[in-house]
Structures are given as C-alpha cells and as structure tokens.
Amino acid sequence: MTDIMKQLSLKGKNALITGGNRGIGRSIGLAMAQAGANIAIMDLNSDDAGKTIDDIKALGVKSVFYAGDVTMAENCNQVVSELIKDFGKIDILVNNAGICKNVKAEEMTWKDWYDVINVNLNGVFLMSQAAGREMIRNKSGSIINISSMSANIVNYPQPQCSYNASKAGVSHLTRSLAYEWVKYNIRVNAIAPGYIGTDLTRAQLSTEWGKIWQDATPMKRVGKPEELGGIAVYLASDASSFTTGSIMTVDGGYTTI
Ligand code: NDP
C-alpha cells in the first residue's frame, strides 16, 4: 500500500521560492519547511530578510536568503549557482514573485505595462530557465508557478489588463514547459489563486473594491496565504508524480459562478 504521508514529505529536498519573504511566498516556504524541505528565498529587498529565514529555521530545516531580481537573467543564474553551493542541488522552484498595477489601459505608460509583464512573465521564464538547466542535469525537479484566476477571468471593478495578460502567459508557459521538460522528469504546474489577503491586496480590502471582491466569491471572503500551503506541498512532492501542466485553482469558488 502507498504510504501517502511519506509521499507528501519533502524531507531532504531543496526549494527556491522567489518573493518568499512575505505574503503567499512566505506561507509556501513555511509549509514546505514543515514538510521537511530546506528553503532558499530570493527577493528584491533584503532589509527585512531575517524574519522569514529565522521562522523557517525554527522548523528545523536550513534556510538562506539571496537578494536578486527575477527580471535579470544574471541574477537568476547567480542565485541558482549560490543555492547549489549552499544546498548541493535544487529540487523545487516556486515562481511566486509578482506585482500588479491598477491603471486604465488608455492611461497606461509603456513602463507600467512593461514592469508588470517583466516581473510576472519574463521573471518566471528566466528563473525557470536558470533552475531548469540544473534540473535537466539532475533529471528531476518540480516547478510551481503562482499564476492567478486572472489568467482566465477579467477581475472587476479594477483595471489591470497588464496583470491579467501576464498571468494568462504564466499559465500557458506552465503547460509549454511541462511538455518540453517531461522527458527530463521535470514537472511544471501552476497554482491559480483567487483574492488572497496580502500586501498586494490589503489596502483595497476595506474599500468598495474589496467589498465587490468578497461578494463575488461564493465563500464571501478572501483567502489567507496559509490556504495555499497544502497545494504547494502536494505539487512539490512525490504525491503529485502524475501531475504536470496542471493549473490548480484555489479561489473560494470565484471562477465557478
Ligand atoms: P506580495 O506583494 O505580498 O509579495 C510579492 C513578493 O514578490 C515580495 O516578496 C517582493 O519582494 C517579491 N518581488 C517583487 N518583484 C520582484 C522581483 N523583480 N524580483 C524578486 N522578487 C520580487 O504579493 P503576494 O504574496 O500577494 O503575491 C505573490 C504571488 O501571488 C504573485 O505572483 C501574485 O501575482 C500572485 N497572486 C496573488 C493574489 C492575491 O490576491 N494576493 C491572487 C492571485 C495571485 P520585496 O519584498 O523585496 O518587494
């Protein structure tokens, strides 16, 4: 009989989480650490780097912080080679770093458009390529992209066309890499969250927008970052050995109605 708890364990595996210092990335790091994985975090800003690293180390695994920008190919390659020096091998990559700009299409500057596409889509490709090259050498790996329900629906009432387009790109890049890298035993999946209470959404939650978001969600609330930990551990683990190219929706029912 299959030992499901053993399959779900990440003991001895090494994970790299972009944007892992706060919000959804931090919760995924803590969940994967509880499942036994060593956690490396890559983040733009290292000012408050210690907090999440210390909380992860308190769970009895190794944890390191690397400052880096996912939009810079050389930063992505550098972080992966530092991780190999520190941990020996990369087993799991979580492409979580992301930004959103709520600007009307007709008023959007090229920079506003480009910044969002650059972090959310180009960053996922560059980091996947850097980690993927190592995983190809190892003939093993699991890549988890944090897409969004915005890949499939148009959020309202706020304007965010660059974000929605970037996440549609992330979901289809997920399927494309899953196909290309299946022969190397690398699985590539995505999580598509609905509204989650983090720094990205917090300022709006008490406004009219936040009310509309919660009313449109059958569960009548936004999700907590911790509510994405279980699915991330599953996708990283051997329990999902037949799962690749999948987009897992976790949205309180938002996209079902
Ligand atoms: P937060 O704003 O709380 O955190 C974003 C993280 O990304 C920060 O740690 C930030 O680093 C990091 N980051 C931003 N740009 C870069 C970059 N260029 N290089 C490296 N790191 C970077 O956001 P969330 O936790 O809410 O979002 C995480 C992911 O989940 C995003 O991809 C988002 O699109 C997605 N998502 C979020 C939803 C939500 O409702 N919150 C819903 C659906 C998807 P720093 O701290 O240094 O600025």
PDB file of C-alpha atoms and ligand atoms in Angstrom:
ATOM      1  CA  MET A   1       0.000   0.000   0.000  1.00  0.00           C
ATOM      2  CA  THR A   2       1.231   3.524  -0.800  1.00  0.00           C
ATOM      3  CA  ASP A   3       2.333   5.500   2.243  1.00  0.00           C
ATOM      4  CA  ILE A   4       0.707   8.840   1.452  1.00  0.00           C
ATOM      5  CA  MET A   5       2.371  10.750   4.302  1.00  0.00           C
ATOM      6  CA  LYS A   6       5.756   9.519   3.062  1.00  0.00           C
ATOM      7  CA  GLN A   7       4.892  10.629  -0.482  1.00  0.00           C
ATOM      8  CA  LEU A   8       3.912  14.079   0.752  1.00  0.00           C
ATOM      9  CA  SER A   9       7.153  14.508   2.688  1.00  0.00           C
ATOM     10  CA  LEU A  10       9.722  16.949   1.290  1.00  0.00           C
ATOM     11  CA  LYS A  11      12.444  15.773   3.662  1.00  0.00           C
ATOM     12  CA  GLY A  12      15.891  16.264   2.154  1.00  0.00           C
ATOM     13  CA  LYS A  13      14.586  18.338  -0.784  1.00  0.00           C
ATOM     14  CA  ASN A  14      15.764  21.873  -1.514  1.00  0.00           C
ATOM     15  CA  ALA A  15      13.325  24.565  -2.613  1.00  0.00           C
ATOM     16  CA  LEU A  16      13.891  28.047  -4.043  1.00  0.00           C
ATOM     17  CA  ILE A  17      10.995  30.490  -3.639  1.00  0.00           C
ATOM     18  CA  THR A  18      11.050  33.848  -5.416  1.00  0.00           C
ATOM     19  CA  GLY A  19       9.371  36.647  -3.467  1.00  0.00           C
ATOM     20  CA  GLY A  20       9.399  34.297  -0.491  1.00  0.00           C
ATOM     21  CA  ASN A  21       9.912  36.858   2.224  1.00  0.00           C
ATOM     22  CA  ARG A  22       6.290  37.882   2.625  1.00  0.00           C
ATOM     23  CA  GLY A  23       2.721  37.099   1.575  1.00  0.00           C
ATOM     24  CA  ILE A  24       1.986  33.931  -0.363  1.00  0.00           C
ATOM     25  CA  GLY A  25       5.676  33.075  -0.895  1.00  0.00           C
ATOM     26  CA  ARG A  26       6.385  33.209   2.835  1.00  0.00           C
ATOM     27  CA  SER A  27       3.414  30.911   3.604  1.00  0.00           C
ATOM     28  CA  ILE A  28       4.523  28.430   0.946  1.00  0.00           C
ATOM     29  CA  GLY A  29       8.046  28.473   2.401  1.00  0.00           C
ATOM     30  CA  LEU A  30       6.771  27.779   5.907  1.00  0.00           C
ATOM     31  CA  ALA A  31       4.502  24.962   4.639  1.00  0.00           C
ATOM     32  CA  MET A  32       7.310  23.328   2.631  1.00  0.00           C
ATOM     33  CA  ALA A  33       9.655  23.650   5.616  1.00  0.00           C
ATOM     34  CA  GLN A  34       7.102  21.888   7.829  1.00  0.00           C
ATOM     35  CA  ALA A  35       7.081  19.122   5.219  1.00  0.00           C
ATOM     36  CA  GLY A  36      10.872  18.886   5.632  1.00  0.00           C
ATOM     37  CA  ALA A  37      12.358  20.937   2.764  1.00  0.00           C
ATOM     38  CA  ASN A  38      15.309  23.313   3.056  1.00  0.00           C
ATOM     39  CA  ILE A  39      14.172  26.732   1.832  1.00  0.00           C
ATOM     40  CA  ALA A  40      16.062  29.380  -0.137  1.00  0.00           C
ATOM     41  CA  ILE A  41      14.360  32.714  -0.650  1.00  0.00           C
ATOM     42  CA  MET A  42      15.148  35.129  -3.477  1.00  0.00           C
ATOM     43  CA  ASP A  43      13.776  38.598  -3.002  1.00  0.00           C
ATOM     44  CA  LEU A  44      14.429  42.102  -4.287  1.00  0.00           C
ATOM     45  CA  ASN A  45      14.747  43.774  -0.929  1.00  0.00           C
ATOM     46  CA  SER A  46      16.940  42.288   1.800  1.00  0.00           C
ATOM     47  CA  ASP A  47      16.105  44.877   4.518  1.00  0.00           C
ATOM     48  CA  ASP A  48      13.812  42.534   6.453  1.00  0.00           C
ATOM     49  CA  ALA A  49      15.305  39.303   5.096  1.00  0.00           C
ATOM     50  CA  GLY A  50      15.997  37.793   8.520  1.00  0.00           C
ATOM     51  CA  LYS A  51      12.425  37.421   9.730  1.00  0.00           C
ATOM     52  CA  THR A  52      11.163  34.708   7.379  1.00  0.00           C
ATOM     53  CA  ILE A  53      14.522  32.928   7.325  1.00  0.00           C
ATOM     54  CA  ASP A  54      14.509  32.715  11.153  1.00  0.00           C
ATOM     55  CA  ASP A  55      10.908  31.459  11.235  1.00  0.00           C
ATOM     56  CA  ILE A  56      11.791  28.758   8.702  1.00  0.00           C
ATOM     57  CA  LYS A  57      14.989  27.724  10.536  1.00  0.00           C
ATOM     58  CA  ALA A  58      12.926  27.371  13.738  1.00  0.00           C
ATOM     59  CA  LEU A  59      11.157  24.475  11.974  1.00  0.00           C
ATOM     60  CA  GLY A  60      14.456  22.547  11.925  1.00  0.00           C
ATOM     61  CA  VAL A  61      15.494  22.949   8.270  1.00  0.00           C
ATOM     62  CA  LYS A  62      18.155  25.025   6.528  1.00  0.00           C
ATOM     63  CA  SER A  63      17.197  28.410   5.127  1.00  0.00           C
ATOM     64  CA  VAL A  64      19.107  31.075   3.209  1.00  0.00           C
ATOM     65  CA  PHE A  65      18.249  34.444   1.676  1.00  0.00           C
ATOM     66  CA  TYR A  66      19.557  35.653  -1.673  1.00  0.00           C
ATOM     67  CA  ALA A  67      18.957  39.215  -2.865  1.00  0.00           C
ATOM     68  CA  GLY A  68      18.065  39.213  -6.538  1.00  0.00           C
ATOM     69  CA  ASP A  69      15.719  40.469  -9.213  1.00  0.00           C
ATOM     70  CA  VAL A  70      13.828  37.846 -11.233  1.00  0.00           C
ATOM     71  CA  THR A  71      13.863  40.139 -14.281  1.00  0.00           C
ATOM     72  CA  MET A  72      17.673  39.947 -14.519  1.00  0.00           C
ATOM     73  CA  ALA A  73      18.911  36.729 -16.136  1.00  0.00           C
ATOM     74  CA  GLU A  74      22.339  37.064 -14.477  1.00  0.00           C
ATOM     75  CA  ASN A  75      20.702  37.395 -11.003  1.00  0.00           C
ATOM     76  CA  CYS A  76      18.628  34.253 -11.648  1.00  0.00           C
ATOM     77  CA  ASN A  77      21.689  32.255 -12.754  1.00  0.00           C
ATOM     78  CA  GLN A  78      23.761  33.599  -9.843  1.00  0.00           C
ATOM     79  CA  VAL A  79      21.111  32.672  -7.254  1.00  0.00           C
ATOM     80  CA  VAL A  80      20.826  29.137  -8.624  1.00  0.00           C
ATOM     81  CA  SER A  81      24.612  28.667  -8.504  1.00  0.00           C
ATOM     82  CA  GLU A  82      24.768  30.031  -4.939  1.00  0.00           C
ATOM     83  CA  LEU A  83      21.980  27.628  -3.965  1.00  0.00           C
ATOM     84  CA  ILE A  84      23.925  24.710  -5.473  1.00  0.00           C
ATOM     85  CA  LYS A  85      26.968  25.766  -3.399  1.00  0.00           C
ATOM     86  CA  ASP A  86      24.893  26.091  -0.203  1.00  0.00           C
ATOM     87  CA  PHE A  87      22.500  23.139  -0.573  1.00  0.00           C
ATOM     88  CA  GLY A  88      24.096  20.914  -3.250  1.00  0.00           C
ATOM     89  CA  LYS A  89      21.036  20.581  -5.507  1.00  0.00           C
ATOM     90  CA  ILE A  90      17.762  22.256  -6.469  1.00  0.00           C
ATOM     91  CA  ASP A  91      14.627  20.080  -6.358  1.00  0.00           C
ATOM     92  CA  ILE A  92      11.797  22.614  -6.240  1.00  0.00           C
ATOM     93  CA  LEU A  93      11.346  26.086  -7.735  1.00  0.00           C
ATOM     94  CA  VAL A  94       8.372  28.261  -6.788  1.00  0.00           C
ATOM     95  CA  ASN A  95       7.992  31.211  -9.169  1.00  0.00           C
ATOM     96  CA  ASN A  96       5.993  33.430  -6.843  1.00  0.00           C
ATOM     97  CA  ALA A  97       7.384  36.975  -7.222  1.00  0.00           C
ATOM     98  CA  GLY A  98       4.740  39.213  -8.742  1.00  0.00           C
ATOM     99  CA  ILE A  99       3.405  42.755  -8.937  1.00  0.00           C
ATOM    100  CA  CYS A 100       0.161  44.418 -10.049  1.00  0.00           C
ATOM    101  CA  LYS A 101      -0.614  47.912 -11.329  1.00  0.00           C
ATOM    102  CA  ASN A 102      -4.223  49.074 -11.404  1.00  0.00           C
ATOM    103  CA  VAL A 103      -4.070  51.520 -14.298  1.00  0.00           C
ATOM    104  CA  LYS A 104      -6.632  52.079 -17.050  1.00  0.00           C
ATOM    105  CA  ALA A 105      -5.437  50.718 -20.425  1.00  0.00           C
ATOM    106  CA  GLU A 106      -5.838  54.076 -22.160  1.00  0.00           C
ATOM    107  CA  GLU A 107      -3.740  55.826 -19.497  1.00  0.00           C
ATOM    108  CA  MET A 108      -1.060  53.193 -19.009  1.00  0.00           C
ATOM    109  CA  THR A 109       2.534  54.157 -19.747  1.00  0.00           C
ATOM    110  CA  TRP A 110       4.801  51.742 -21.562  1.00  0.00           C
ATOM    111  CA  LYS A 111       6.817  51.421 -18.312  1.00  0.00           C
ATOM    112  CA  ASP A 112       3.726  50.448 -16.274  1.00  0.00           C
ATOM    113  CA  TRP A 113       2.837  47.812 -18.867  1.00  0.00           C
ATOM    114  CA  TYR A 114       6.398  46.531 -19.225  1.00  0.00           C
ATOM    115  CA  ASP A 115       7.181  46.371 -15.466  1.00  0.00           C
ATOM    116  CA  VAL A 116       4.261  44.021 -14.811  1.00  0.00           C
ATOM    117  CA  ILE A 117       4.959  41.765 -17.803  1.00  0.00           C
ATOM    118  CA  ASN A 118       8.659  41.815 -16.948  1.00  0.00           C
ATOM    119  CA  VAL A 119       8.318  40.634 -13.324  1.00  0.00           C
ATOM    120  CA  ASN A 120       5.276  38.382 -13.695  1.00  0.00           C
ATOM    121  CA  LEU A 121       6.032  36.660 -17.021  1.00  0.00           C
ATOM    122  CA  ASN A 122       9.653  37.306 -18.077  1.00  0.00           C
ATOM    123  CA  GLY A 123      10.776  36.655 -14.483  1.00  0.00           C
ATOM    124  CA  VAL A 124       9.023  33.276 -14.436  1.00  0.00           C
ATOM    125  CA  PHE A 125      10.725  32.285 -17.695  1.00  0.00           C
ATOM    126  CA  LEU A 126      14.209  33.466 -16.662  1.00  0.00           C
ATOM    127  CA  MET A 127      14.058  31.769 -13.275  1.00  0.00           C
ATOM    128  CA  SER A 128      12.596  28.565 -14.764  1.00  0.00           C
ATOM    129  CA  GLN A 129      15.411  28.522 -17.330  1.00  0.00           C
ATOM    130  CA  ALA A 130      18.102  29.029 -14.671  1.00  0.00           C
ATOM    131  CA  ALA A 131      16.707  26.324 -12.362  1.00  0.00           C
ATOM    132  CA  GLY A 132      15.528  24.140 -15.257  1.00  0.00           C
ATOM    133  CA  ARG A 133      19.069  23.783 -16.637  1.00  0.00           C
ATOM    134  CA  GLU A 134      20.160  22.314 -13.284  1.00  0.00           C
ATOM    135  CA  MET A 135      17.055  20.117 -13.061  1.00  0.00           C
ATOM    136  CA  ILE A 136      17.730  18.821 -16.594  1.00  0.00           C
ATOM    137  CA  ARG A 137      21.237  17.817 -15.441  1.00  0.00           C
ATOM    138  CA  ASN A 138      19.693  16.054 -12.408  1.00  0.00           C
ATOM    139  CA  LYS A 139      16.831  14.543 -14.475  1.00  0.00           C
ATOM    140  CA  SER A 140      14.438  15.599 -11.734  1.00  0.00           C
ATOM    141  CA  GLY A 141      12.561  18.616 -10.451  1.00  0.00           C
ATOM    142  CA  SER A 142       9.231  20.266  -9.699  1.00  0.00           C
ATOM    143  CA  ILE A 143       8.467  23.835 -10.778  1.00  0.00           C
ATOM    144  CA  ILE A 144       5.411  25.583  -9.349  1.00  0.00           C
ATOM    145  CA  ASN A 145       4.292  28.866 -10.876  1.00  0.00           C
ATOM    146  CA  ILE A 146       1.995  31.189  -8.971  1.00  0.00           C
ATOM    147  CA  SER A 147      -0.410  32.216 -11.697  1.00  0.00           C
ATOM    148  CA  SER A 148      -3.844  33.634 -10.835  1.00  0.00           C
ATOM    149  CA  MET A 149      -7.521  33.197 -11.590  1.00  0.00           C
ATOM    150  CA  SER A 150      -6.870  36.426 -13.557  1.00  0.00           C
ATOM    151  CA  ALA A 151      -5.316  34.192 -16.246  1.00  0.00           C
ATOM    152  CA  ASN A 152      -8.873  33.124 -17.101  1.00  0.00           C
ATOM    153  CA  ILE A 153     -11.202  35.878 -15.931  1.00  0.00           C
ATOM    154  CA  VAL A 154     -11.191  39.663 -16.030  1.00  0.00           C
ATOM    155  CA  ASN A 155     -11.250  40.990 -12.479  1.00  0.00           C
ATOM    156  CA  TYR A 156     -13.665  43.801 -11.663  1.00  0.00           C
ATOM    157  CA  PRO A 157     -14.115  46.635 -10.970  1.00  0.00           C
ATOM    158  CA  GLN A 158     -10.390  47.493 -11.024  1.00  0.00           C
ATOM    159  CA  PRO A 159      -8.462  47.911 -14.272  1.00  0.00           C
ATOM    160  CA  GLN A 160      -5.444  45.580 -14.513  1.00  0.00           C
ATOM    161  CA  CYS A 161      -5.021  44.450 -18.110  1.00  0.00           C
ATOM    162  CA  SER A 162      -1.219  44.030 -17.849  1.00  0.00           C
ATOM    163  CA  TYR A 163      -1.577  41.770 -14.804  1.00  0.00           C
ATOM    164  CA  ASN A 164      -4.301  39.648 -16.406  1.00  0.00           C
ATOM    165  CA  ALA A 165      -2.283  39.269 -19.622  1.00  0.00           C
ATOM    166  CA  SER A 166       0.873  38.398 -17.662  1.00  0.00           C
ATOM    167  CA  LYS A 167      -0.910  35.657 -15.710  1.00  0.00           C
ATOM    168  CA  ALA A 168      -2.503  34.200 -18.866  1.00  0.00           C
ATOM    169  CA  GLY A 169       1.087  33.996 -20.128  1.00  0.00           C
ATOM    170  CA  VAL A 170       2.237  32.285 -16.933  1.00  0.00           C
ATOM    171  CA  SER A 171      -0.475  29.624 -17.169  1.00  0.00           C
ATOM    172  CA  HIS A 172       0.334  28.812 -20.796  1.00  0.00           C
ATOM    173  CA  LEU A 173       4.100  28.937 -20.177  1.00  0.00           C
ATOM    174  CA  THR A 174       3.423  26.364 -17.437  1.00  0.00           C
ATOM    175  CA  ARG A 175       1.816  23.971 -19.927  1.00  0.00           C
ATOM    176  CA  SER A 176       4.514  24.619 -22.538  1.00  0.00           C
ATOM    177  CA  LEU A 177       7.433  23.932 -20.162  1.00  0.00           C
ATOM    178  CA  ALA A 178       5.595  20.905 -18.758  1.00  0.00           C
ATOM    179  CA  TYR A 179       5.540  19.416 -22.249  1.00  0.00           C
ATOM    180  CA  GLU A 180       9.134  20.359 -23.170  1.00  0.00           C
ATOM    181  CA  TRP A 181      10.661  19.102 -19.922  1.00  0.00           C
ATOM    182  CA  VAL A 182       8.593  15.985 -19.233  1.00  0.00           C
ATOM    183  CA  LYS A 183      11.396  13.960 -20.877  1.00  0.00           C
ATOM    184  CA  TYR A 184      13.782  15.187 -18.166  1.00  0.00           C
ATOM    185  CA  ASN A 185      11.445  14.099 -15.345  1.00  0.00           C
ATOM    186  CA  ILE A 186      10.689  17.745 -14.512  1.00  0.00           C
ATOM    187  CA  ARG A 187       7.087  18.515 -13.630  1.00  0.00           C
ATOM    188  CA  VAL A 188       5.756  22.052 -14.166  1.00  0.00           C
ATOM    189  CA  ASN A 189       2.444  23.090 -12.612  1.00  0.00           C
ATOM    190  CA  ALA A 190       0.750  26.278 -11.508  1.00  0.00           C
ATOM    191  CA  ILE A 191      -1.496  27.460  -8.708  1.00  0.00           C
ATOM    192  CA  ALA A 192      -4.198  29.964  -9.683  1.00  0.00           C
ATOM    193  CA  PRO A 193      -5.345  31.732  -6.524  1.00  0.00           C
ATOM    194  CA  GLY A 194      -8.388  33.943  -6.185  1.00  0.00           C
ATOM    195  CA  TYR A 195      -8.167  37.002  -3.936  1.00  0.00           C
ATOM    196  CA  ILE A 196      -5.755  36.437  -1.053  1.00  0.00           C
ATOM    197  CA  GLY A 197      -5.144  38.864   1.824  1.00  0.00           C
ATOM    198  CA  THR A 198      -1.535  40.056   1.398  1.00  0.00           C
ATOM    199  CA  ASP A 199       0.305  43.363   0.912  1.00  0.00           C
ATOM    200  CA  LEU A 200      -0.763  43.151  -2.747  1.00  0.00           C
ATOM    201  CA  THR A 201      -4.477  43.430  -1.871  1.00  0.00           C
ATOM    202  CA  ARG A 202      -4.593  44.654   1.751  1.00  0.00           C
ATOM    203  CA  ALA A 203      -5.008  48.367   1.033  1.00  0.00           C
ATOM    204  CA  GLN A 204      -8.099  47.643  -1.070  1.00  0.00           C
ATOM    205  CA  LEU A 205      -9.795  45.113   1.169  1.00  0.00           C
ATOM    206  CA  SER A 206     -11.600  47.727   3.277  1.00  0.00           C
ATOM    207  CA  THR A 207     -12.683  49.751   0.226  1.00  0.00           C
ATOM    208  CA  GLU A 208     -15.517  49.318  -2.275  1.00  0.00           C
ATOM    209  CA  TRP A 209     -13.252  47.108  -4.408  1.00  0.00           C
ATOM    210  CA  GLY A 210     -12.654  44.716  -1.514  1.00  0.00           C
ATOM    211  CA  LYS A 211     -16.397  44.503  -0.835  1.00  0.00           C
ATOM    212  CA  ILE A 212     -17.089  43.667  -4.501  1.00  0.00           C
ATOM    213  CA  TRP A 213     -14.317  41.005  -4.499  1.00  0.00           C
ATOM    214  CA  GLN A 214     -15.721  39.307  -1.409  1.00  0.00           C
ATOM    215  CA  ASP A 215     -19.335  39.488  -2.601  1.00  0.00           C
ATOM    216  CA  ALA A 216     -18.287  37.864  -5.904  1.00  0.00           C
ATOM    217  CA  THR A 217     -16.598  34.982  -4.074  1.00  0.00           C
ATOM    218  CA  PRO A 218     -19.042  32.210  -3.087  1.00  0.00           C
ATOM    219  CA  MET A 219     -17.206  31.811   0.246  1.00  0.00           C
ATOM    220  CA  LYS A 220     -17.793  35.561   0.832  1.00  0.00           C
ATOM    221  CA  ARG A 221     -14.220  36.194   1.931  1.00  0.00           C
ATOM    222  CA  VAL A 222     -10.699  36.417   0.588  1.00  0.00           C
ATOM    223  CA  GLY A 223      -8.268  33.574   1.190  1.00  0.00           C
ATOM    224  CA  LYS A 224      -5.420  33.515   3.678  1.00  0.00           C
ATOM    225  CA  PRO A 225      -1.879  32.920   2.341  1.00  0.00           C
ATOM    226  CA  GLU A 226      -1.705  29.781   4.533  1.00  0.00           C
ATOM    227  CA  GLU A 227      -4.559  28.300   2.483  1.00  0.00           C
ATOM    228  CA  LEU A 228      -2.139  27.810  -0.428  1.00  0.00           C
ATOM    229  CA  GLY A 229       0.467  25.856   1.570  1.00  0.00           C
ATOM    230  CA  GLY A 230      -1.107  22.416   1.165  1.00  0.00           C
ATOM    231  CA  ILE A 231      -1.454  22.537  -2.615  1.00  0.00           C
ATOM    232  CA  ALA A 232       2.138  23.811  -2.947  1.00  0.00           C
ATOM    233  CA  VAL A 233       3.470  20.941  -0.824  1.00  0.00           C
ATOM    234  CA  TYR A 234       1.413  18.476  -2.878  1.00  0.00           C
ATOM    235  CA  LEU A 235       2.758  19.812  -6.197  1.00  0.00           C
ATOM    236  CA  ALA A 236       6.334  19.771  -4.899  1.00  0.00           C
ATOM    237  CA  SER A 237       6.057  16.244  -3.526  1.00  0.00           C
ATOM    238  CA  ASP A 238       6.080  12.729  -4.950  1.00  0.00           C
ATOM    239  CA  ALA A 239       2.329  12.558  -4.215  1.00  0.00           C
ATOM    240  CA  SER A 240       1.832  14.536  -7.457  1.00  0.00           C
ATOM    241  CA  SER A 241       4.100  12.303  -9.572  1.00  0.00           C
ATOM    242  CA  PHE A 242       1.462  12.029 -12.379  1.00  0.00           C
ATOM    243  CA  THR A 243       0.599  15.751 -12.314  1.00  0.00           C
ATOM    244  CA  THR A 244       2.209  18.068 -14.845  1.00  0.00           C
ATOM    245  CA  GLY A 245       0.970  21.005 -16.918  1.00  0.00           C
ATOM    246  CA  SER A 246      -1.912  21.472 -14.461  1.00  0.00           C
ATOM    247  CA  ILE A 247      -3.293  24.758 -13.220  1.00  0.00           C
ATOM    248  CA  MET A 248      -4.754  24.281  -9.731  1.00  0.00           C
ATOM    249  CA  THR A 249      -7.437  26.843  -8.899  1.00  0.00           C
ATOM    250  CA  VAL A 250      -7.766  27.888  -5.239  1.00  0.00           C
ATOM    251  CA  ASP A 251     -10.275  30.758  -5.230  1.00  0.00           C
ATOM    252  CA  GLY A 252     -13.093  30.193  -2.730  1.00  0.00           C
ATOM    253  CA  GLY A 253     -15.299  29.303  -5.709  1.00  0.00           C
ATOM    254  CA  TYR A 254     -14.875  32.659  -7.539  1.00  0.00           C
ATOM    255  CA  THR A 255     -14.459  31.146 -11.013  1.00  0.00           C
ATOM    256  CA  THR A 256     -17.227  28.559 -10.618  1.00  0.00           C
ATOM    257  CA  ILE A 257     -20.052  31.104 -10.994  1.00  0.00           C
TER     258      ILE A 257
HETATM  259  P1  NDP B   1       3.262  40.483  -2.106  1.00  0.00           P
HETATM  260  O1  NDP B   1       3.227  41.863  -2.690  1.00  0.00           O
HETATM  261  O2  NDP B   1       2.828  40.298  -0.686  1.00  0.00           O
HETATM  262  O3  NDP B   1       4.708  39.848  -2.284  1.00  0.00           O
HETATM  263  C1  NDP B   1       5.366  39.897  -3.517  1.00  0.00           C
HETATM  264  C2  NDP B   1       6.782  39.388  -3.350  1.00  0.00           C
HETATM  265  O4  NDP B   1       7.412  39.404  -4.632  1.00  0.00           O
HETATM  266  C3  NDP B   1       7.618  40.261  -2.417  1.00  0.00           C
HETATM  267  O5  NDP B   1       8.348  39.426  -1.562  1.00  0.00           O
HETATM  268  C4  NDP B   1       8.519  41.025  -3.383  1.00  0.00           C
HETATM  269  O6  NDP B   1       9.805  41.318  -2.870  1.00  0.00           O
HETATM  270  C5  NDP B   1       8.700  39.990  -4.493  1.00  0.00           C
HETATM  271  N1  NDP B   1       9.130  40.606  -5.742  1.00  0.00           N
HETATM  272  C6  NDP B   1       8.500  41.571  -6.468  1.00  0.00           C
HETATM  273  N2  NDP B   1       9.218  41.878  -7.565  1.00  0.00           N
HETATM  274  C7  NDP B   1      10.329  41.078  -7.538  1.00  0.00           C
HETATM  275  C8  NDP B   1      11.450  40.925  -8.400  1.00  0.00           C
HETATM  276  N3  NDP B   1      11.581  41.662  -9.514  1.00  0.00           N
HETATM  277  N4  NDP B   1      12.409  40.020  -8.062  1.00  0.00           N
HETATM  278  C9  NDP B   1      12.300  39.280  -6.930  1.00  0.00           C
HETATM  279  N5  NDP B   1      11.257  39.379  -6.076  1.00  0.00           N
HETATM  280  C10 NDP B   1      10.280  40.279  -6.376  1.00  0.00           C
HETATM  281  O7  NDP B   1       2.353  39.609  -3.096  1.00  0.00           O
HETATM  282  P2  NDP B   1       1.520  38.264  -2.889  1.00  0.00           P
HETATM  283  O8  NDP B   1       2.136  37.421  -1.853  1.00  0.00           O
HETATM  284  O9  NDP B   1       0.091  38.635  -2.795  1.00  0.00           O
HETATM  285  O10 NDP B   1       1.702  37.631  -4.335  1.00  0.00           O
HETATM  286  C11 NDP B   1       2.566  36.549  -4.618  1.00  0.00           C
HETATM  287  C12 NDP B   1       2.183  35.974  -5.971  1.00  0.00           C
HETATM  288  O11 NDP B   1       0.845  35.520  -5.934  1.00  0.00           O
HETATM  289  C13 NDP B   1       2.266  36.990  -7.117  1.00  0.00           C
HETATM  290  O12 NDP B   1       2.754  36.363  -8.274  1.00  0.00           O
HETATM  291  C14 NDP B   1       0.818  37.392  -7.303  1.00  0.00           C
HETATM  292  O13 NDP B   1       0.555  37.853  -8.601  1.00  0.00           O
HETATM  293  C15 NDP B   1       0.127  36.073  -7.020  1.00  0.00           C
HETATM  294  N6  NDP B   1      -1.283  36.196  -6.679  1.00  0.00           N
HETATM  295  C16 NDP B   1      -1.672  36.964  -5.620  1.00  0.00           C
HETATM  296  C17 NDP B   1      -3.006  37.092  -5.316  1.00  0.00           C
HETATM  297  C18 NDP B   1      -3.504  37.926  -4.199  1.00  0.00           C
HETATM  298  O14 NDP B   1      -4.733  38.180  -4.140  1.00  0.00           O
HETATM  299  N7  NDP B   1      -2.674  38.369  -3.270  1.00  0.00           N
HETATM  300  C19 NDP B   1      -4.031  36.401  -6.129  1.00  0.00           C
HETATM  301  C20 NDP B   1      -3.503  35.614  -7.208  1.00  0.00           C
HETATM  302  C21 NDP B   1      -2.170  35.512  -7.469  1.00  0.00           C
HETATM  303  P3  NDP B   1      10.117  42.587  -1.913  1.00  0.00           P
HETATM  304  O15 NDP B   1       9.536  42.241  -0.569  1.00  0.00           O
HETATM  305  O16 NDP B   1      11.614  42.630  -1.903  1.00  0.00           O
HETATM  306  O17 NDP B   1       9.453  43.756  -2.572  1.00  0.00           O
END
